[in-house]
Coordinates of C-alpha atoms in Angstrom, one line a residue:
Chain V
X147 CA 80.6 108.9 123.3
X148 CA 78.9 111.0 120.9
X149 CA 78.2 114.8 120.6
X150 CA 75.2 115.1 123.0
X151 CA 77.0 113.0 125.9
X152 CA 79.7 115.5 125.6
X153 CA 77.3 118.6 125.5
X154 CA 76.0 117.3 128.4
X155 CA 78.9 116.4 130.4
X156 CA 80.4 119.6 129.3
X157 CA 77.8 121.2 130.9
X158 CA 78.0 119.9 133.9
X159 CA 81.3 120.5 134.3
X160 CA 81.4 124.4 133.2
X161 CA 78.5 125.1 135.1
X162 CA 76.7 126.5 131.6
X163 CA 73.4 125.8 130.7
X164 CA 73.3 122.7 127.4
X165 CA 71.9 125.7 125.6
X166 CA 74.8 127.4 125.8
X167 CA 77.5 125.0 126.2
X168 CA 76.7 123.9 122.6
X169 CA 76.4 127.8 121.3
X170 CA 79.8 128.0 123.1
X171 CA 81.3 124.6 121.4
X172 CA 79.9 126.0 117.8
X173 CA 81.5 128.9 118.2
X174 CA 85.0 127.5 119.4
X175 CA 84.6 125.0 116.4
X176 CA 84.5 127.8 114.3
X177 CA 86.6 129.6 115.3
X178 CA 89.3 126.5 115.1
X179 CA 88.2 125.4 111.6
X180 CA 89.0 129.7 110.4
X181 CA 92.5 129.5 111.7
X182 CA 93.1 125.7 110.5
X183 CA 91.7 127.0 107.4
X184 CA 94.1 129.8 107.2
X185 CA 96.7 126.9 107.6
X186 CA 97.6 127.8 111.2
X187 CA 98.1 124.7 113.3
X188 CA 96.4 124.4 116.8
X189 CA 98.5 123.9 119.7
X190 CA 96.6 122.5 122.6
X191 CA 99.6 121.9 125.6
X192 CA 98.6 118.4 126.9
X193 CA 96.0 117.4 124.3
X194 CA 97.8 117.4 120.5
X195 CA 98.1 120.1 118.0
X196 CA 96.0 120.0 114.7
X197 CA 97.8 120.5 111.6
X198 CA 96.5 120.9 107.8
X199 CA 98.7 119.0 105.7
X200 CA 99.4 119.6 101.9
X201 CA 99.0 116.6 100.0
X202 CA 100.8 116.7 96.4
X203 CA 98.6 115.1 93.1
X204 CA 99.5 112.2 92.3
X205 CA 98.1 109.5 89.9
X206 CA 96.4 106.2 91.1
X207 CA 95.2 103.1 89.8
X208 CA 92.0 101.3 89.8
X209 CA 93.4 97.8 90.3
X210 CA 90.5 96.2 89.1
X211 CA 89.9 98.2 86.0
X212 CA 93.8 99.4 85.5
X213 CA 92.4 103.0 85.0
X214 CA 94.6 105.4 86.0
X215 CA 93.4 108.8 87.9
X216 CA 94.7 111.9 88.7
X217 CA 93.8 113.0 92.2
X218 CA 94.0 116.8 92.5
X219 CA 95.8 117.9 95.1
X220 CA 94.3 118.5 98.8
X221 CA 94.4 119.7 102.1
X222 CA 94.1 117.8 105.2
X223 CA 93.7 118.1 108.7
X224 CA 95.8 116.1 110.8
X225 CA 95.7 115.6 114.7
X226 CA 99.1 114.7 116.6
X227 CA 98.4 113.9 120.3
X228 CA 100.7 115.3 122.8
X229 CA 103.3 112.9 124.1
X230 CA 102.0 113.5 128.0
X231 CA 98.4 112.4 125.8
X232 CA 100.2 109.0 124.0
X233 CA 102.2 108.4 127.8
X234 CA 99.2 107.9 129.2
X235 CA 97.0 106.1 127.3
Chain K
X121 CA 101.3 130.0 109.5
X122 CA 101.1 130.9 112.7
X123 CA 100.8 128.5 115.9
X124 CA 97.6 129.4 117.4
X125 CA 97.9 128.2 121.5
X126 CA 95.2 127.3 123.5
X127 CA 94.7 131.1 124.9
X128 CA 94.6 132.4 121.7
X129 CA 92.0 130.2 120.3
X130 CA 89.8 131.2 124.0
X131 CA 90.9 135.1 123.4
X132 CA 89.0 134.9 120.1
X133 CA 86.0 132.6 121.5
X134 CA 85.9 135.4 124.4
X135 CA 85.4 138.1 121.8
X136 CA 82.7 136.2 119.5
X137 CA 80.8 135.1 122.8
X138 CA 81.4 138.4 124.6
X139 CA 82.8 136.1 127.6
X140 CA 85.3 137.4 130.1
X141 CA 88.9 135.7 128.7
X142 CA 89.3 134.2 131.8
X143 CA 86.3 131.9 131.6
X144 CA 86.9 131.6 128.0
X145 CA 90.2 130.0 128.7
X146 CA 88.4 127.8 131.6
X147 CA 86.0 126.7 128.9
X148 CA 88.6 126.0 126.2
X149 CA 90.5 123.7 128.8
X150 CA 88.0 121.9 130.3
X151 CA 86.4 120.8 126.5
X152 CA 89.7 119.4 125.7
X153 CA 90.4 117.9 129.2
X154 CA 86.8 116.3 128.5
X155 CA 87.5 115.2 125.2
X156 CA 90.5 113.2 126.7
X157 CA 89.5 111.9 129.9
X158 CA 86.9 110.6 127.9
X159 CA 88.9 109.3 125.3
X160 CA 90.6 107.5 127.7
X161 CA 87.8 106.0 129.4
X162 CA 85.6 105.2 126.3
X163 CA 87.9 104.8 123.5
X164 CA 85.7 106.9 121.3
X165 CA 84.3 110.9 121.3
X166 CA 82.6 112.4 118.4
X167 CA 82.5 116.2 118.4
X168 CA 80.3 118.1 116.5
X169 CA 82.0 120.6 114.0
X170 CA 85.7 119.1 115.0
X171 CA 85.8 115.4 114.0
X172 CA 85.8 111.9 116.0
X173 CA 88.8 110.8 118.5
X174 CA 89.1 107.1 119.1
X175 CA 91.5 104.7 120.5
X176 CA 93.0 101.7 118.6
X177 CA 94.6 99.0 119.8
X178 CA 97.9 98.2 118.0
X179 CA 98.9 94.7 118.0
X180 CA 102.6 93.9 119.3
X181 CA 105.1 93.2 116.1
X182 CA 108.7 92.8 115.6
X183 CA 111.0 95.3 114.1
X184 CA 114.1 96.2 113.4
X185 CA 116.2 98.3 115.3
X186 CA 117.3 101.7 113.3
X187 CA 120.9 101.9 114.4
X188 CA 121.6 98.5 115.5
X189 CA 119.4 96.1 113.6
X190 CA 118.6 94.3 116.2
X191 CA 115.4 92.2 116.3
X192 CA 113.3 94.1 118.6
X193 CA 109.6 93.4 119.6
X194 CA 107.0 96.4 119.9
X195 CA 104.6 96.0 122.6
X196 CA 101.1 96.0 121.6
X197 CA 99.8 99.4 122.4
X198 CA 97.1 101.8 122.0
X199 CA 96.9 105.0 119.5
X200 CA 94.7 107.9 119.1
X201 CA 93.0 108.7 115.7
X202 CA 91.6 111.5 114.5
X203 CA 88.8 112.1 111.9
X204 CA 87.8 114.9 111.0
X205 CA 84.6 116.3 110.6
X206 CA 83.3 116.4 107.1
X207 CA 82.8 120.0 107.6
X208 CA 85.7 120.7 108.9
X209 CA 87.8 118.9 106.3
X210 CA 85.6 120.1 103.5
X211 CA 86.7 123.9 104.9
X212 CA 90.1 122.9 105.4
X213 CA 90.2 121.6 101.8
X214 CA 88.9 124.3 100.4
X215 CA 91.3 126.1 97.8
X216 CA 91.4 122.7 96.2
X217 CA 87.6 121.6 96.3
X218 CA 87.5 122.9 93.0
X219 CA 89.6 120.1 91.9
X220 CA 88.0 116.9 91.0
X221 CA 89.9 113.4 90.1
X222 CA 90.3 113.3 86.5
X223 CA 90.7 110.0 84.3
X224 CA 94.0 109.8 82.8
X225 CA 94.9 108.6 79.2
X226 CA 97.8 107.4 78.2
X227 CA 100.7 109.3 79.3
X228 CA 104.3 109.0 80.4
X229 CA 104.0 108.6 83.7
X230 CA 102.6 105.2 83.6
X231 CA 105.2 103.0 81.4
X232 CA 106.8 101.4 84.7
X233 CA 102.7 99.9 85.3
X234 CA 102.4 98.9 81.3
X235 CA 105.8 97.4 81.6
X236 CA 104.5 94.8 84.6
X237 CA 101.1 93.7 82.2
X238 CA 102.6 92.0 79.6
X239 CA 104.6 90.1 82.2
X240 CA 100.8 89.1 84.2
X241 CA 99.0 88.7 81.3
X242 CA 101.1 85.6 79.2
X243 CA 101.3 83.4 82.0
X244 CA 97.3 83.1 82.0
X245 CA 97.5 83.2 78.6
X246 CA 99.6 79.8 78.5
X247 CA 97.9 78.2 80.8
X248 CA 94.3 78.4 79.2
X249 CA 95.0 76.6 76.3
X250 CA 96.3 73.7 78.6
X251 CA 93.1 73.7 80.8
X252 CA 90.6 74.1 78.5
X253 CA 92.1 71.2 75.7
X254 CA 91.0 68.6 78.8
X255 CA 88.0 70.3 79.6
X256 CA 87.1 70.0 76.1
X257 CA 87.9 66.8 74.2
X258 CA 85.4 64.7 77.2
X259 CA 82.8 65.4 75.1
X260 CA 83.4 64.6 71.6
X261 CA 85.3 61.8 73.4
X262 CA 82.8 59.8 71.6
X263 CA 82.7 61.4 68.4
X264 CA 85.4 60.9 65.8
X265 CA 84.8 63.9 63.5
X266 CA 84.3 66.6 66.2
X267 CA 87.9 65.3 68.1
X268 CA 89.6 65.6 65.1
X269 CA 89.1 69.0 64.2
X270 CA 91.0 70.2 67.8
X271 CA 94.6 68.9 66.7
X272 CA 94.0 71.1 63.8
X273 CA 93.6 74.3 65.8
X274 CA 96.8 72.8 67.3
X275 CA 98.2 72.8 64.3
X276 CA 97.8 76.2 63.9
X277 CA 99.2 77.1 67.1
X278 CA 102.1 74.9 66.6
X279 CA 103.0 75.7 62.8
X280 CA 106.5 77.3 63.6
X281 CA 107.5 74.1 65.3
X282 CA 108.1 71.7 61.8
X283 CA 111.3 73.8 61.0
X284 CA 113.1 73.4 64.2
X285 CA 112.4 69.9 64.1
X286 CA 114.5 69.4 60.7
X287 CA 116.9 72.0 62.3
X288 CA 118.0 70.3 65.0
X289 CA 119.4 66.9 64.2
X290 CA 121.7 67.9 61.5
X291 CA 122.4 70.3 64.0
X292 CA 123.4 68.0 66.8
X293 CA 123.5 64.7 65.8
X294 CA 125.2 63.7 69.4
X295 CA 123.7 61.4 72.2
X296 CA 124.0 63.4 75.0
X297 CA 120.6 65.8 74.5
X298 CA 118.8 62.8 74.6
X299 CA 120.0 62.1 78.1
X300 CA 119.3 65.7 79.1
X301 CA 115.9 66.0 77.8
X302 CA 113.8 63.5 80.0
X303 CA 115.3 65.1 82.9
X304 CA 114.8 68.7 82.2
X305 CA 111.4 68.5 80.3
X306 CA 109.7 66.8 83.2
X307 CA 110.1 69.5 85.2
X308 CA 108.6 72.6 83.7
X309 CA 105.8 70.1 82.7
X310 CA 104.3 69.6 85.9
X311 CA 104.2 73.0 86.7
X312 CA 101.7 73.4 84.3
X313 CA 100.1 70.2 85.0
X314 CA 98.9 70.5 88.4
X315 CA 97.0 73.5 87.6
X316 CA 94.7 71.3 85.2
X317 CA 94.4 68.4 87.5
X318 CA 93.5 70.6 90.9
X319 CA 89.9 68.7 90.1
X320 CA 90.1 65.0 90.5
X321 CA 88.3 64.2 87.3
X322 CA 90.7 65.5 84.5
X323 CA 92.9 63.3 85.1
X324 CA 91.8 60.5 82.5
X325 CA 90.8 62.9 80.5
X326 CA 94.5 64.2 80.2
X327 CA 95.4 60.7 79.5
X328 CA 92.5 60.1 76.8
X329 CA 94.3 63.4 75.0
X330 CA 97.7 62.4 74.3
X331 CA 96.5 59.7 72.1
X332 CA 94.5 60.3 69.4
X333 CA 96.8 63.6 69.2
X334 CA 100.1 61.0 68.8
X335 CA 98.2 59.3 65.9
X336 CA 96.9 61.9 63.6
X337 CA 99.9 64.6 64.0
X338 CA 103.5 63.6 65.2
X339 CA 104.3 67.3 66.2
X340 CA 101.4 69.4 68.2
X341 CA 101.1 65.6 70.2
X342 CA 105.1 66.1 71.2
X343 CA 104.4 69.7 72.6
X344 CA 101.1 68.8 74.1
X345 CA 101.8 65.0 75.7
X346 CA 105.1 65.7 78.1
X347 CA 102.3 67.6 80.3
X348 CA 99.7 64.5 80.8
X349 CA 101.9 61.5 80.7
X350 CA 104.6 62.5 83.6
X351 CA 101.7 61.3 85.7
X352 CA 100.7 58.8 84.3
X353 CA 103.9 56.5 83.3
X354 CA 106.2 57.4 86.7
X355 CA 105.6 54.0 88.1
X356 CA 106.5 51.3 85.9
X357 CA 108.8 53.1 83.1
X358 CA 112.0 55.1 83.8
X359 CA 112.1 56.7 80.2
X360 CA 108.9 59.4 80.5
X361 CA 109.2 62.0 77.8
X362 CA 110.2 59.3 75.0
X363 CA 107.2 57.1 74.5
X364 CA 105.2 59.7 73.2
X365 CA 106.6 60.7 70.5
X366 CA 107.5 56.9 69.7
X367 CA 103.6 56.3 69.7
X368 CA 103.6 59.2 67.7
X369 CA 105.7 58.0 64.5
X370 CA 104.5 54.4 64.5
X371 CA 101.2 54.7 64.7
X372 CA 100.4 56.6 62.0
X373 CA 100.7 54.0 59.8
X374 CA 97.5 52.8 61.7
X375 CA 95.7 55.5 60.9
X376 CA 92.2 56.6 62.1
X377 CA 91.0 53.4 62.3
X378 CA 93.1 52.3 66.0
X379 CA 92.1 56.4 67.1
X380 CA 88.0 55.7 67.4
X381 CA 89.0 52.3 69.2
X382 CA 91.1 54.5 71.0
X383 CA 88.4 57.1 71.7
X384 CA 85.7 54.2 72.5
X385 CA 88.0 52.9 74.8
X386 CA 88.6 56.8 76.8
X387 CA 84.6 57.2 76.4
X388 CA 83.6 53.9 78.0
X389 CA 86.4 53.1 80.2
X390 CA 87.4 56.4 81.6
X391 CA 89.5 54.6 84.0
X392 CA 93.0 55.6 85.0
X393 CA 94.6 52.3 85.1
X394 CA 93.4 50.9 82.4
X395 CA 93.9 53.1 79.8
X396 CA 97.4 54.0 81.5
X397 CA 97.9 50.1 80.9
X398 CA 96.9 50.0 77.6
X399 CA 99.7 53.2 76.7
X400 CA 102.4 51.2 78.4
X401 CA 101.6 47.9 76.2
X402 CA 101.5 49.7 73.1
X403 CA 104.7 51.6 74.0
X404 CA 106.5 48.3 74.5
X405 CA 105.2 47.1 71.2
X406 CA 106.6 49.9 69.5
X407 CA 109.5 50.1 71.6
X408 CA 111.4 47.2 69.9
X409 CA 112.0 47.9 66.2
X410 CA 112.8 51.7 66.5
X411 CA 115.8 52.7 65.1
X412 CA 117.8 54.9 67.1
X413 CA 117.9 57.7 64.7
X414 CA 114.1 58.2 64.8
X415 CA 114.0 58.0 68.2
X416 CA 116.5 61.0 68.6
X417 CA 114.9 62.8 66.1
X418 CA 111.1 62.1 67.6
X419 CA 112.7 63.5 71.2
X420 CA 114.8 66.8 68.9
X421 CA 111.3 67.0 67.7
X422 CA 109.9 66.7 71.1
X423 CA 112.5 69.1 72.7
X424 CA 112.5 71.9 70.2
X425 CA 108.8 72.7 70.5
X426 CA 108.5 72.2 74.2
X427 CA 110.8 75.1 74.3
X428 CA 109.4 77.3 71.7
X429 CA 105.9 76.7 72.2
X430 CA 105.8 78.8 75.4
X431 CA 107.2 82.5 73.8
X432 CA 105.0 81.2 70.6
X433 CA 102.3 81.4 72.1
X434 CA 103.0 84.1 74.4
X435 CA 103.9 86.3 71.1
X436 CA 100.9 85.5 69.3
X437 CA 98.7 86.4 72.2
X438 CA 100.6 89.1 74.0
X439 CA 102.0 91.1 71.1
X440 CA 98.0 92.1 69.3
X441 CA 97.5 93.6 73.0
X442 CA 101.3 95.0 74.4
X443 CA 102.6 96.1 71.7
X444 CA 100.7 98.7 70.0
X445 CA 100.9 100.2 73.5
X446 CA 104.7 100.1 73.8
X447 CA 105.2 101.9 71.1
X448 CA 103.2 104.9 71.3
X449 CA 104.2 105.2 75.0
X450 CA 107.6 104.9 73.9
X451 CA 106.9 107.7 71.1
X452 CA 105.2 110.2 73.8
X453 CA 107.9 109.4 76.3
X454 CA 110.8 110.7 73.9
X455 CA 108.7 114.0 73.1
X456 CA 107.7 114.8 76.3
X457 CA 111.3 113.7 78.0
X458 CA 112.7 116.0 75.8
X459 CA 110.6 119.1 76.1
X460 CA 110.3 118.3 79.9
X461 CA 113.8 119.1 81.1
X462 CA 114.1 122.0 78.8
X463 CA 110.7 123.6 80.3
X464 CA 111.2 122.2 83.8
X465 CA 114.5 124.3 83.5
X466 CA 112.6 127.1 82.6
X467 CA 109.8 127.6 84.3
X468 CA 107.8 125.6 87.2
X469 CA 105.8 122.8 86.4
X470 CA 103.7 120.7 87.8
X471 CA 104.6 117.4 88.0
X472 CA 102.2 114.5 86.3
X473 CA 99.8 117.8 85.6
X474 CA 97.8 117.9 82.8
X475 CA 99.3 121.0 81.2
X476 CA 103.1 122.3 80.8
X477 CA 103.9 125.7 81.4
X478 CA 106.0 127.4 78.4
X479 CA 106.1 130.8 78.8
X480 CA 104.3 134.0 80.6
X481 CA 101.5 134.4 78.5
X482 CA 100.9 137.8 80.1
X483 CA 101.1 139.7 83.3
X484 CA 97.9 140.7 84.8
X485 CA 97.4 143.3 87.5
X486 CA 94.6 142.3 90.0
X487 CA 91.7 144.2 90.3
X488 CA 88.9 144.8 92.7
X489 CA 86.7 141.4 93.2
X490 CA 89.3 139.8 91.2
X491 CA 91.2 136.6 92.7
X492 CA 93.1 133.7 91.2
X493 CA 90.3 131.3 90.2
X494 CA 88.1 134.1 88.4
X495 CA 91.8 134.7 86.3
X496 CA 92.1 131.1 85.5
X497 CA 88.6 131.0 84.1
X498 CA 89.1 134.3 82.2
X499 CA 92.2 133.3 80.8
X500 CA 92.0 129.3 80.4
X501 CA 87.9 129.3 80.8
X502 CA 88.3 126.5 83.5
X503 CA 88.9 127.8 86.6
X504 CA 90.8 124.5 87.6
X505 CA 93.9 125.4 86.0
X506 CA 94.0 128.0 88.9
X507 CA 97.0 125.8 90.0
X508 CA 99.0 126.9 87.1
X509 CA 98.9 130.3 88.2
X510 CA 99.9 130.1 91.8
X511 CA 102.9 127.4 90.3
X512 CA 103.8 129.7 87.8
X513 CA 103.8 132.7 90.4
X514 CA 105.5 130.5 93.5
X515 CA 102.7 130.8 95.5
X516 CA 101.6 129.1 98.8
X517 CA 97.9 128.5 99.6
X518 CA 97.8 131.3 101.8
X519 CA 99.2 134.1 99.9
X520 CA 97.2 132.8 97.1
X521 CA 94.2 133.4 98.7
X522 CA 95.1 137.1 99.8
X523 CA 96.7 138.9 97.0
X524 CA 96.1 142.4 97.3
X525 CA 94.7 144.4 94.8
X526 CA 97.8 145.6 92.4
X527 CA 99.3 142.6 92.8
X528 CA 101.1 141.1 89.9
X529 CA 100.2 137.9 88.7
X530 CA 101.9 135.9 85.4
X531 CA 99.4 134.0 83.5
X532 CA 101.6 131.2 82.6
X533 CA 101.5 129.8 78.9
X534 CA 99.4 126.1 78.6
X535 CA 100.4 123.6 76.0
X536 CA 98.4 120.3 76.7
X537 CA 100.6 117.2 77.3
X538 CA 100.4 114.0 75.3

């Protein structure tokens, strides 16, 4: 299912228009990629909580080419479902 | 570091949206009780500005049991993924997008990886020589001059074998070696053997070699022929390794003359049998008025350079390219093992960074408009080494990106690693 089956089926069940639903989803997205970016995790009770991970450097190696690179360190997001989420599926 | 709940992410979507918090919470729920139910359903959702759920199906495998190591079996089941958006990541990442992967040159860190090469890269190295002497000699098969020249290159691989040769029968003049040999040499032979003969073709050719090797050069022949004739002679003669080097020390006598009749016969005949025949006649011919003594020392001679051939070739080959290497990893290793400890005592470092921290350079007080990156760049003129500075100052992400104006920060000293 992609984005605009989702708008769409959002709206439908809010009762918002697809104008809004999306200004709504933006905005929620938003507002969810400032506090993941501030390194809070989400907590959604039933769903999963989203997480931003630190990943240390580390050096890896072309196996083809045996050149060895340092990747910088990053951040990532990662998404646990809920166990009532993983029973159910 | 908070935990942000699901209310809290709808109170602030209530005040961006001007919403009443109640609906904002409604609104909150129902996307993620969409996003599920339809996750269940399709196995896939794509949100816009969050990332991509989907289902995968995880195929039933056996395992071990923690506590009791029992042999369990885990059901095949599905699990959810999550993507995220490139947005969203790229935002997430961002007090490290500045960073970029950077090509290493030699360092420390990377001895355990050099260590394995020289191991890999010999065994290839041994074997090419043995596949490409067949794939070779088929077509000056019919020429004399152009086959003779290869034994020569032989020759030069083989040069350190003549002294063990002389070595080894004063050494041991005793039978026993001689019944040892045909059983042991067989067996590394073929190992090598099979990876020359994996086309169907080669195989005459491998015979064809052994011969006009045995007549011009006793020695190179007694390192090369063990591979070939284990195949060839396995029926009819329960001595293998010997008549080799016996065709080796009679025949010279003959000289070049039997070696083109030899070659004619390879070029025209080509045929396994025959030419496997033809050996097995001239082995019996020569088989009768050897002495004893030259036989042991033909199979001394024979045994001495199937063993040392291998690690004389791997040296000659290997040690141009390993090394080199080893040593100046060896030499950086003991500097920076050294200086490691005593700076990892004394001040954070990163680990496999590019840089070591050796002192506190200076300590700067932050100013307006001033944050970590713009210090790195003033101080170091490459704002990457930003990491440095929160190491140095034990910061997390988060209080790196909010220092207050006043703050304190060291600027750690940079010395360049090896």
């Amino acid at each position: 299912m992609n984005n605009k089956e989702f708008i769409s089926q959002l709206a439908t069940r809010t009762g918002f228009t697809v104008k809004d639903t999306t200004a709504l989803m933006a905005a929620l997205t938003t507002e969810m990629a400032a506090q993941l970016e501030e390194e809070n995790s989400i907590n959604i009770f039933g769903f999963g909580s989203f997480e931003v991970k630190k990943k240390l450097e580390r050096v890896v190696i072309n196996p083809s080419t045996k050149q060895r690179m340092l990747v910088p360190p990053k951040m990532t997001l990662s998404f646990k479902p809920s166990t009532t989420l993983k029973e159910k599926k | 570091m908070d935990k942000i709940t699901l209310s809290e992410l709808a109170d602030a979507l209530a005040k961006r949206k001007s919403l009443t918090k109640k609906d904002a919470e409604a609104f909150v729920r129902v996307v993620f009780d969409t996003i599920r139910e339809n996750l269940l359903e399709d196995e896939l959702v794509k949100v816009k500005g969050l990332g991509t759920f989907k289902l995968v199906q995880v195929d039933s495998r056996e395992s071990v049991h923690v506590n009791t190591g029992e042999r369990i079996v885990i059901d095949s089941h599905s699990k959810i993924t999550f993507t995220p958006d490139k947005s969203l990541a790229d935002c997430v990442n961002r007090p490290f997008a500045a960073f970029e992967t950077v090509i290493l040159n030699d360092e420390t860190r990377t001895e355990d990886m050099e260590r394995i090469d020289p191991v890999e890269e010999p065994e290839p190295v041994v074997e090419e020589p043995a596949v490409e002497e067949p794939v070779a000699e088929p077509e000056p098969a019919v020429e004399e001059p152009v086959a003779e020249p290869e034994p020569v290159v032989e020759e030069s691989v083989a040069e350190p074998e003549p002294e063990p040769v002389v070595e080894v029968p004063v050494a041991e003049p005793e039978l026993e070696p001689v019944v040892e040999e045909p059983v042991e040499e067989p067996e590394p032979e073929p190992v090598v053997v099979p990876v020359m003969e994996t086309v169907v073709e080669p195989e005459p050719e491998a015979i064809v070699e052994p011969e006009p090797e045995a007549i011009v050069e006793p020695e190179p022949e007694a390192f090369v022929e063990p591979e070939p004739e284990p195949i060839i002679d396995p029926e009819p003669e329960p001595v293998e390794p010997e008549p080799a080097p016996v065709v080796g020390n009679e025949t010279p006598a003959k000289g070049n003359g039997s070696s083109s009749r030899i070659w004619l016969w390879a070029a025209i005949l080509l045929i396994v049998a025959g030419v496997g025949y033809w050996l097995k006649v001239n082995d019996k011919l020569n088989f009768g008025p050897k002495n004893p003594k030259t036989e042991l020392v033909a199979e001394k001679a024979e045994e001495v350079p199937v063993q040392q051939p291998e690690p004389a070739v791997v040296e000659e080959d290997s040690t141009v390219v390993t090394e080199p290497e080893q040593k100046d990893t060896t030499a950086v290793a003991i500097v920076t093992k050294a200086d490691a400890e005593k700076l990892a005592a004394d001040y954070p470092q990163i680990e496999n960074g590019e840089y070591w921290i050796t002192g506190i350079k200076t300590e700067h007080v932050l100013e307006k408009g001033e944050d970590l990156s713009i210090l790195a760049k003033k101080y170091y003129d490459d704002k990457r080494l930003i990491s440095y500075i929160i190491r140095m100052n034990h910061y997390t992400n988060a209080q790196a990106s909010n220092l207050f104006v006043g703050a304190k920060v060291k600027i750690p000293e940079l010395v360049k690693r090896n």
